[in-house]
Coordinates of C-alpha atoms in Angstrom, one line a residue:
M14 CA -32.3 9.4 -9.2
N15 CA -31.4 12.8 -9.0
K16 CA -29.2 15.8 -10.6
V17 CA -27.1 16.3 -8.1
A18 CA -26.8 12.6 -7.0
K19 CA -25.2 12.2 -10.5
E20 CA -23.3 15.4 -10.9
I21 CA -21.2 14.8 -7.3
D22 CA -18.2 12.9 -6.7
E23 CA -18.1 10.1 -3.9
Y24 CA -15.9 11.6 -0.9
K25 CA -12.0 10.4 -1.2
R26 CA -11.3 8.2 1.8
G27 CA -7.5 6.8 2.7
K28 CA -6.3 4.0 1.4
T29 CA -6.6 0.9 3.5
K30 CA -3.8 -1.9 3.8
E31 CA -6.3 -4.5 2.1
E32 CA -6.4 -2.4 -1.0
I33 CA -2.6 -1.5 -1.4
A34 CA -1.7 -4.8 0.4
E35 CA -3.5 -6.9 -3.1
K36 CA -2.0 -4.3 -5.3
Y37 CA 1.5 -4.2 -4.6
G38 CA 1.6 -7.5 -3.5
L39 CA 2.5 -6.4 0.2
N40 CA 1.5 -8.1 3.8
P41 CA -0.8 -6.6 5.1
N42 CA 0.7 -6.9 8.4
E43 CA 4.0 -4.9 7.4
I44 CA 1.8 -2.4 6.1
V45 CA 1.8 1.3 7.7
S46 CA -1.4 2.6 7.4
L47 CA -1.1 6.3 8.2
A48 CA -3.8 8.3 5.9
S49 CA -7.1 9.1 8.0
N50 CA -5.9 10.3 10.7
E51 CA -6.7 7.5 13.6
N52 CA -5.7 6.6 16.8
S53 CA -2.4 4.7 15.7
Y54 CA -2.3 3.3 19.2
G55 CA -5.9 1.5 19.4
P56 CA -8.7 2.0 21.7
P57 CA -8.9 2.1 25.1
P58 CA -8.7 -1.6 26.7
K59 CA -12.3 -0.2 29.4
A60 CA -14.0 0.7 26.2
I61 CA -13.2 -3.0 24.6
Q62 CA -14.6 -4.5 27.5
A63 CA -18.3 -2.7 27.5
I64 CA -18.6 -3.7 23.9
K65 CA -18.0 -7.1 24.8
E66 CA -20.1 -6.7 27.9
N67 CA -22.7 -5.1 25.8
A68 CA -23.2 -6.9 22.9
G69 CA -25.7 -9.2 24.3
R70 CA -28.5 -5.9 24.1
V71 CA -28.3 -5.2 20.5
Y72 CA -31.7 -6.9 20.0
R73 CA -33.1 -3.8 21.3
Y74 CA -33.2 -0.6 19.9
P75 CA -31.4 2.5 22.8
S76 CA -33.0 3.9 25.4
P77 CA -34.2 6.7 26.3
K78 CA -31.7 5.9 29.2
D79 CA -28.9 5.4 26.9
A80 CA -28.8 8.9 25.2
E81 CA -29.3 10.7 28.6
R82 CA -26.4 8.4 30.6
I83 CA -23.9 9.7 27.4
R84 CA -24.6 13.2 27.0
R85 CA -24.3 13.2 31.1
E86 CA -21.3 12.0 30.8
I87 CA -20.1 14.2 27.9
A88 CA -21.5 17.2 29.7
Q89 CA -19.3 16.5 33.0
K90 CA -16.4 16.3 30.4
T91 CA -16.8 19.8 28.7
K92 CA -18.4 21.5 32.1
L93 CA -21.2 22.0 30.2
K94 CA -25.2 20.7 30.7
P95 CA -26.6 17.3 28.8
E96 CA -29.1 19.9 27.5
N97 CA -25.9 21.7 25.3
V98 CA -24.9 18.1 24.0
V99 CA -26.6 16.2 20.8
L100 CA -25.4 12.9 19.1
G101 CA -24.6 11.7 15.7
T102 CA -23.3 8.8 13.4
G103 CA -19.8 10.5 13.7
S104 CA -19.8 14.4 13.4
D105 CA -20.7 13.7 9.6
G106 CA -24.1 12.4 10.9
I107 CA -24.4 15.9 12.6
M108 CA -23.0 17.8 9.8
E109 CA -26.1 16.7 8.4
S110 CA -29.0 16.9 10.2
L111 CA -27.6 20.6 10.8
M112 CA -27.8 21.1 7.0
K113 CA -31.6 19.7 7.0
M114 CA -32.1 22.1 10.0
Y115 CA -30.1 25.8 8.3
I116 CA -30.3 24.9 4.7
E117 CA -32.7 25.9 1.2
P118 CA -31.6 25.4 -1.8
G119 CA -29.7 28.0 -3.8
D120 CA -28.5 28.8 0.0
Q121 CA -24.3 29.9 0.9
V122 CA -22.1 28.2 2.5
I123 CA -18.4 29.7 3.4
I124 CA -15.6 27.0 3.5
P125 CA -11.9 28.6 4.2
T126 CA -9.7 26.4 1.9
P127 CA -7.7 24.2 2.8
T128 CA -10.5 22.0 4.9
F129 CA -12.0 19.1 5.4
S130 CA -13.5 18.4 1.9
Y131 CA -16.7 16.8 3.5
Y132 CA -17.7 19.5 4.4
T133 CA -18.0 20.8 0.3
L134 CA -19.5 17.7 -0.5
L135 CA -22.3 18.1 1.4
T136 CA -23.3 21.5 0.9
K137 CA -23.6 19.7 -2.5
I138 CA -25.4 17.3 -2.0
Y139 CA -28.5 19.8 -0.2
K140 CA -28.2 21.6 -3.2
A141 CA -26.1 24.7 -1.9
K142 CA -23.4 27.0 -3.2
P143 CA -19.9 26.7 -1.6
K144 CA -18.1 29.2 -1.5
H145 CA -14.3 28.6 -0.9
I146 CA -12.1 31.2 0.9
Q147 CA -8.5 30.8 0.3
R148 CA -6.8 30.6 3.9
N149 CA -4.1 32.8 4.3
Q150 CA -0.1 31.8 3.5
N151 CA 0.2 30.3 7.3
Y152 CA -3.5 28.4 6.7
S153 CA -4.6 31.2 9.2
L154 CA -8.4 32.0 8.1
P155 CA -8.2 35.7 6.1
K156 CA -8.7 39.1 7.9
N157 CA -11.7 40.6 6.1
I158 CA -13.2 36.8 5.8
S159 CA -16.9 38.3 7.5
N160 CA -17.2 40.8 4.3
E161 CA -17.5 37.6 2.4
I162 CA -20.7 37.0 4.5
N163 CA -24.1 37.9 2.6
Q164 CA -28.1 37.5 2.4
D165 CA -27.6 33.8 1.2
T166 CA -25.1 33.0 3.3
K167 CA -26.5 30.2 6.0
I168 CA -23.6 28.4 7.3
I169 CA -19.8 28.7 7.7
F170 CA -17.6 26.1 8.3
I171 CA -14.5 26.5 10.3
C172 CA -12.4 22.7 11.1
S173 CA -9.5 23.4 14.3
P174 CA -7.2 21.7 14.5
N175 CA -7.5 22.4 11.0
N176 CA -7.2 19.1 8.8
P177 CA -5.5 19.0 6.7
T178 CA -3.0 22.1 7.2
G179 CA -3.0 21.2 12.0
N180 CA -3.4 25.3 12.7
T181 CA -6.4 26.6 15.4
V182 CA -8.4 29.5 14.8
T183 CA -7.8 32.3 17.1
T184 CA -10.6 33.5 19.8
E185 CA -10.2 37.1 18.5
K186 CA -11.1 35.2 15.3
L187 CA -14.1 33.3 15.6
K188 CA -16.0 36.1 18.1
Q189 CA -15.7 38.5 15.4
I190 CA -17.6 35.5 13.4
L191 CA -19.7 34.6 16.0
K192 CA -21.3 38.5 15.9
Q193 CA -22.9 37.7 11.6
D194 CA -26.4 36.5 11.7
I195 CA -25.7 32.8 10.6
L196 CA -24.8 29.4 11.7
V197 CA -20.8 28.4 12.8
V198 CA -19.9 25.2 12.8
L199 CA -16.6 24.6 14.7
D200 CA -15.6 21.2 14.0
E201 CA -12.9 19.9 16.6
A202 CA -12.2 16.5 15.6
Y203 CA -8.7 16.7 17.4
I204 CA -9.2 19.5 19.5
E205 CA -7.9 16.4 22.2
F206 CA -4.8 17.3 20.4
A207 CA -4.4 21.0 21.0
D208 CA -4.1 22.7 24.2
Q209 CA -7.3 25.3 23.3
T210 CA -10.6 25.0 23.0
H211 CA -13.5 27.2 22.0
A212 CA -16.9 24.9 24.0
P213 CA -17.0 27.4 26.9
L214 CA -18.4 29.8 23.8
V215 CA -21.6 27.8 23.2
K216 CA -22.5 29.6 26.3
Q217 CA -22.8 32.8 24.8
H218 CA -23.6 32.5 21.9
D219 CA -26.5 31.1 20.4
N220 CA -25.1 30.8 16.4
L221 CA -22.0 28.5 17.2
V222 CA -21.8 24.9 17.1
V223 CA -18.9 23.2 18.3
L224 CA -18.3 19.2 16.6
R225 CA -16.8 16.7 18.7
T226 CA -16.0 12.9 18.3
F227 CA -14.7 10.1 19.5
S228 CA -13.0 9.0 16.1
K229 CA -9.4 9.9 16.8
A230 CA -8.2 10.8 20.1
Y231 CA -10.4 8.3 22.0
G232 CA -9.8 5.3 18.8
L233 CA -13.7 4.8 18.4
A234 CA -13.2 5.7 14.5
G235 CA -15.5 2.5 13.6
L236 CA -18.0 3.4 16.0
R237 CA -18.7 6.2 14.3
I238 CA -19.3 8.1 17.3
G239 CA -20.4 11.9 17.0
Y240 CA -21.8 14.5 19.6
A241 CA -21.8 18.3 19.0
L242 CA -22.3 21.1 21.7
T243 CA -24.4 24.2 21.4
N244 CA -27.1 26.0 23.0
P245 CA -30.8 24.4 24.1
K246 CA -32.6 26.1 21.1
I247 CA -31.0 24.4 18.3
T248 CA -30.9 21.1 20.6
N249 CA -34.6 20.7 20.7
K250 CA -34.8 21.4 16.6
Y251 CA -32.2 19.1 16.1
K252 CA -33.9 16.6 17.3
A253 CA -37.0 17.0 15.4
V254 CA -35.0 16.3 12.5
S255 CA -32.2 13.6 13.1
P256 CA -32.4 9.6 13.5
P257 CA -34.4 8.2 16.5
F258 CA -31.9 6.3 17.5
P259 CA -28.2 7.8 16.4
L260 CA -26.0 5.7 18.6
A261 CA -26.4 1.9 19.1
I262 CA -26.3 0.5 22.5
P263 CA -23.1 -0.9 21.9
S264 CA -21.2 2.6 20.4
I265 CA -23.0 4.1 23.7
E266 CA -21.6 2.2 26.0
A267 CA -17.7 2.3 24.3
A268 CA -18.4 5.9 24.1
I269 CA -18.4 6.3 28.2
A270 CA -15.7 3.8 28.7
A271 CA -13.4 5.6 27.1
L272 CA -14.5 8.7 28.7
N273 CA -13.7 7.3 31.6
D274 CA -10.7 5.2 30.4
K275 CA -7.9 8.2 31.7
E276 CA -4.9 6.3 31.6
H277 CA -5.1 5.5 27.9
H278 CA -6.5 9.1 26.7
K279 CA -3.2 10.7 28.6
K280 CA -0.8 7.9 27.0
T281 CA -2.6 8.4 23.5
I282 CA -2.0 12.1 24.4
K283 CA 1.6 12.6 25.3
N284 CA 2.5 9.8 22.9
N285 CA 1.2 12.0 19.7
Q286 CA 2.7 14.9 21.1
R287 CA 6.0 13.0 20.7
E288 CA 5.8 11.3 17.5
R289 CA 4.4 14.7 15.6
K290 CA 7.7 16.6 16.6
R291 CA 9.5 13.7 15.8
L292 CA 8.1 13.3 12.5
Q293 CA 8.5 17.3 11.7
K294 CA 12.0 17.3 12.8
E295 CA 13.0 13.9 11.4
I296 CA 11.3 13.9 7.5
P297 CA 13.6 15.9 5.3
L298 CA 10.8 18.1 3.7
K299 CA 8.8 21.5 4.6
T300 CA 6.4 20.6 8.0
Y301 CA 3.5 23.1 9.0
P302 CA 3.4 24.0 12.9
S303 CA 0.6 21.3 13.8
K304 CA -2.5 20.9 16.9
G305 CA -3.6 17.2 15.6
N306 CA -2.8 14.2 15.0
Y307 CA -1.4 15.1 11.4
V308 CA 1.4 16.5 10.0
F309 CA 0.9 18.7 6.9
I310 CA 4.1 18.9 4.4
D311 CA 5.1 20.1 1.2
T312 CA 6.8 17.8 -0.9
S313 CA 8.5 20.1 -3.2
P314 CA 10.0 19.4 -6.3
I315 CA 8.3 16.1 -6.4
K316 CA 4.8 16.1 -6.4
A317 CA 2.2 14.8 -4.1
T318 CA 0.6 11.7 -6.6
K319 CA 4.1 10.6 -7.1
I320 CA 5.6 10.2 -3.5
T321 CA 2.6 8.9 -2.0
K322 CA 2.6 5.9 -4.9
K323 CA 6.3 4.9 -3.9
L324 CA 5.3 5.7 -0.3
M325 CA 2.6 2.6 -0.8
K326 CA 5.2 0.4 -2.8
K327 CA 7.0 0.8 0.0
G328 CA 4.2 -0.3 2.4
V329 CA 3.2 3.6 3.4
I330 CA -0.2 4.5 3.7
V331 CA -0.3 8.4 3.0
R332 CA -3.1 11.0 2.5
D333 CA -2.2 12.8 -1.0
C334 CA -3.9 16.0 -0.3
T335 CA -3.9 17.4 -4.5
P336 CA -7.9 16.8 -4.7
I337 CA -8.3 18.9 -1.4
P338 CA -9.5 22.7 -3.0
G339 CA -7.0 24.7 -1.8
C340 CA -4.1 22.6 -1.4
K341 CA -1.2 22.4 -4.2
D342 CA -0.1 19.0 -6.0
T343 CA 2.7 19.3 -3.3
H344 CA 1.0 18.9 -0.3
I345 CA 0.7 15.3 1.3
R346 CA -0.7 13.9 5.0
I347 CA 0.7 12.0 7.3
T348 CA -1.3 11.0 10.7
V349 CA 1.0 10.3 13.3
G350 CA 1.5 6.4 14.0
T351 CA 3.6 4.6 16.7
P352 CA 7.3 5.1 16.9
K353 CA 7.5 2.1 14.7
E354 CA 5.2 3.2 12.3
N355 CA 7.5 6.7 12.0
T356 CA 10.5 5.0 12.0
K357 CA 9.5 3.1 8.5
T358 CA 7.8 6.3 7.1
I359 CA 11.1 8.6 7.9
Q360 CA 12.6 5.6 6.4
A361 CA 11.3 5.1 3.0
I362 CA 10.9 9.3 2.7
K363 CA 14.9 9.3 3.2
K364 CA 15.1 6.9 0.8
I365 CA 12.6 8.6 -2.1
T366 CA 13.7 11.7 -1.5
K367 CA 17.5 11.2 -2.1
K368 CA 16.7 9.7 -5.3

C-alpha cells in the first residue's frame, strides 16, 4: 500500500436508513433520508421500464453504438454536438479521468471552500496539493481568486450550484477564471434545479469541462451515470485514459429514457422549488438562498453534530457539514424531500430548537 492510500481518509457519505434503524432501533420505513441530495420523487417511470426491457442484454459489453446513442441524446438536450460529450461512471468517475490527464505529483489544485469534499480527496489521491480558498461571507467566489493561480496550478474546481451552500457562479466571474491557462472543471451536478447554465461556454473556451450527472434531478443515483461537456480536443484524449466501458447497458438505456420522460422531470423540478421555499420559510433556523435540491442551514447556537444526532434519533437523516473544509461547526445541509418528509423534518427541528 502506498503512502497516500495510508494517509487519506474515506469519503464521508450520508448515513443510510438501514444504519440509523439499527443504531436507534427505528423502523426503516418511517425514517426520512435527506442527507445525500438524492431525488426524493424517485426515478422516472420510463427509466424503470427501460431497465426491465434491457436486463437480458447484460451478458454483453455495451457497443460503440450504445455510447453514441446516449451522446447524441445528451447533445440534443444541451444544444451541443456529440463530440462535445464524454461519459463516466458518475461525475466522480469523470473527475478521476481528468486527474489522470492533467495532474502530476506536486501540482496544485485550487478548491474554493466550502464545497464538495471529494475534490480534495481526489487531489490527494493523485499526489497533488489542494489549495483551499475561502469563499466570501455569502459563499460567492472571491474577487481576486485568479491571483491565487500560479505556475503549479493545473485545475480549479467550481461547483455551481455549489454543494453544500446552494449558490451559483456568475458568468462574469467564470469568464475571468477561464482567461487563465488552467483547466476549469465546472461541476453542474444540480443545474437542472437552477435557472442558469454555463455549458454553452465550452464552444468558446478550450479549457472548460462542465460536469453533469443523472444522480440528482433524474433520480438514477444507483446506476452511476455521469457525463461532461467540453471541446473535442479534450474529449479525444479523455477516451484514451478513461475505462473502455464506463456505462452498463441498462444504465445507458435508463439515461436515454430519463431524458425523454419530460413529465417526471418537470414534476420533480416544480415540486423541489415549492418544497425548497417551504423548508427555508418554516425551519426556525438561518437558511441560505439555494438553487439546488437542498438547503444550507446555520444551526447556531446548537452544534451541527448535536442537532444531526438528535434528528437521527427522531428518524430524520441530514448532513452534518462540520467535516467539510470551510464550513462551521454549526452548518448542516438538508435535501429537499417530499411534502410528507419535509413536514416530519420541520416538526422535528422545531421540537429540538424549543428545548
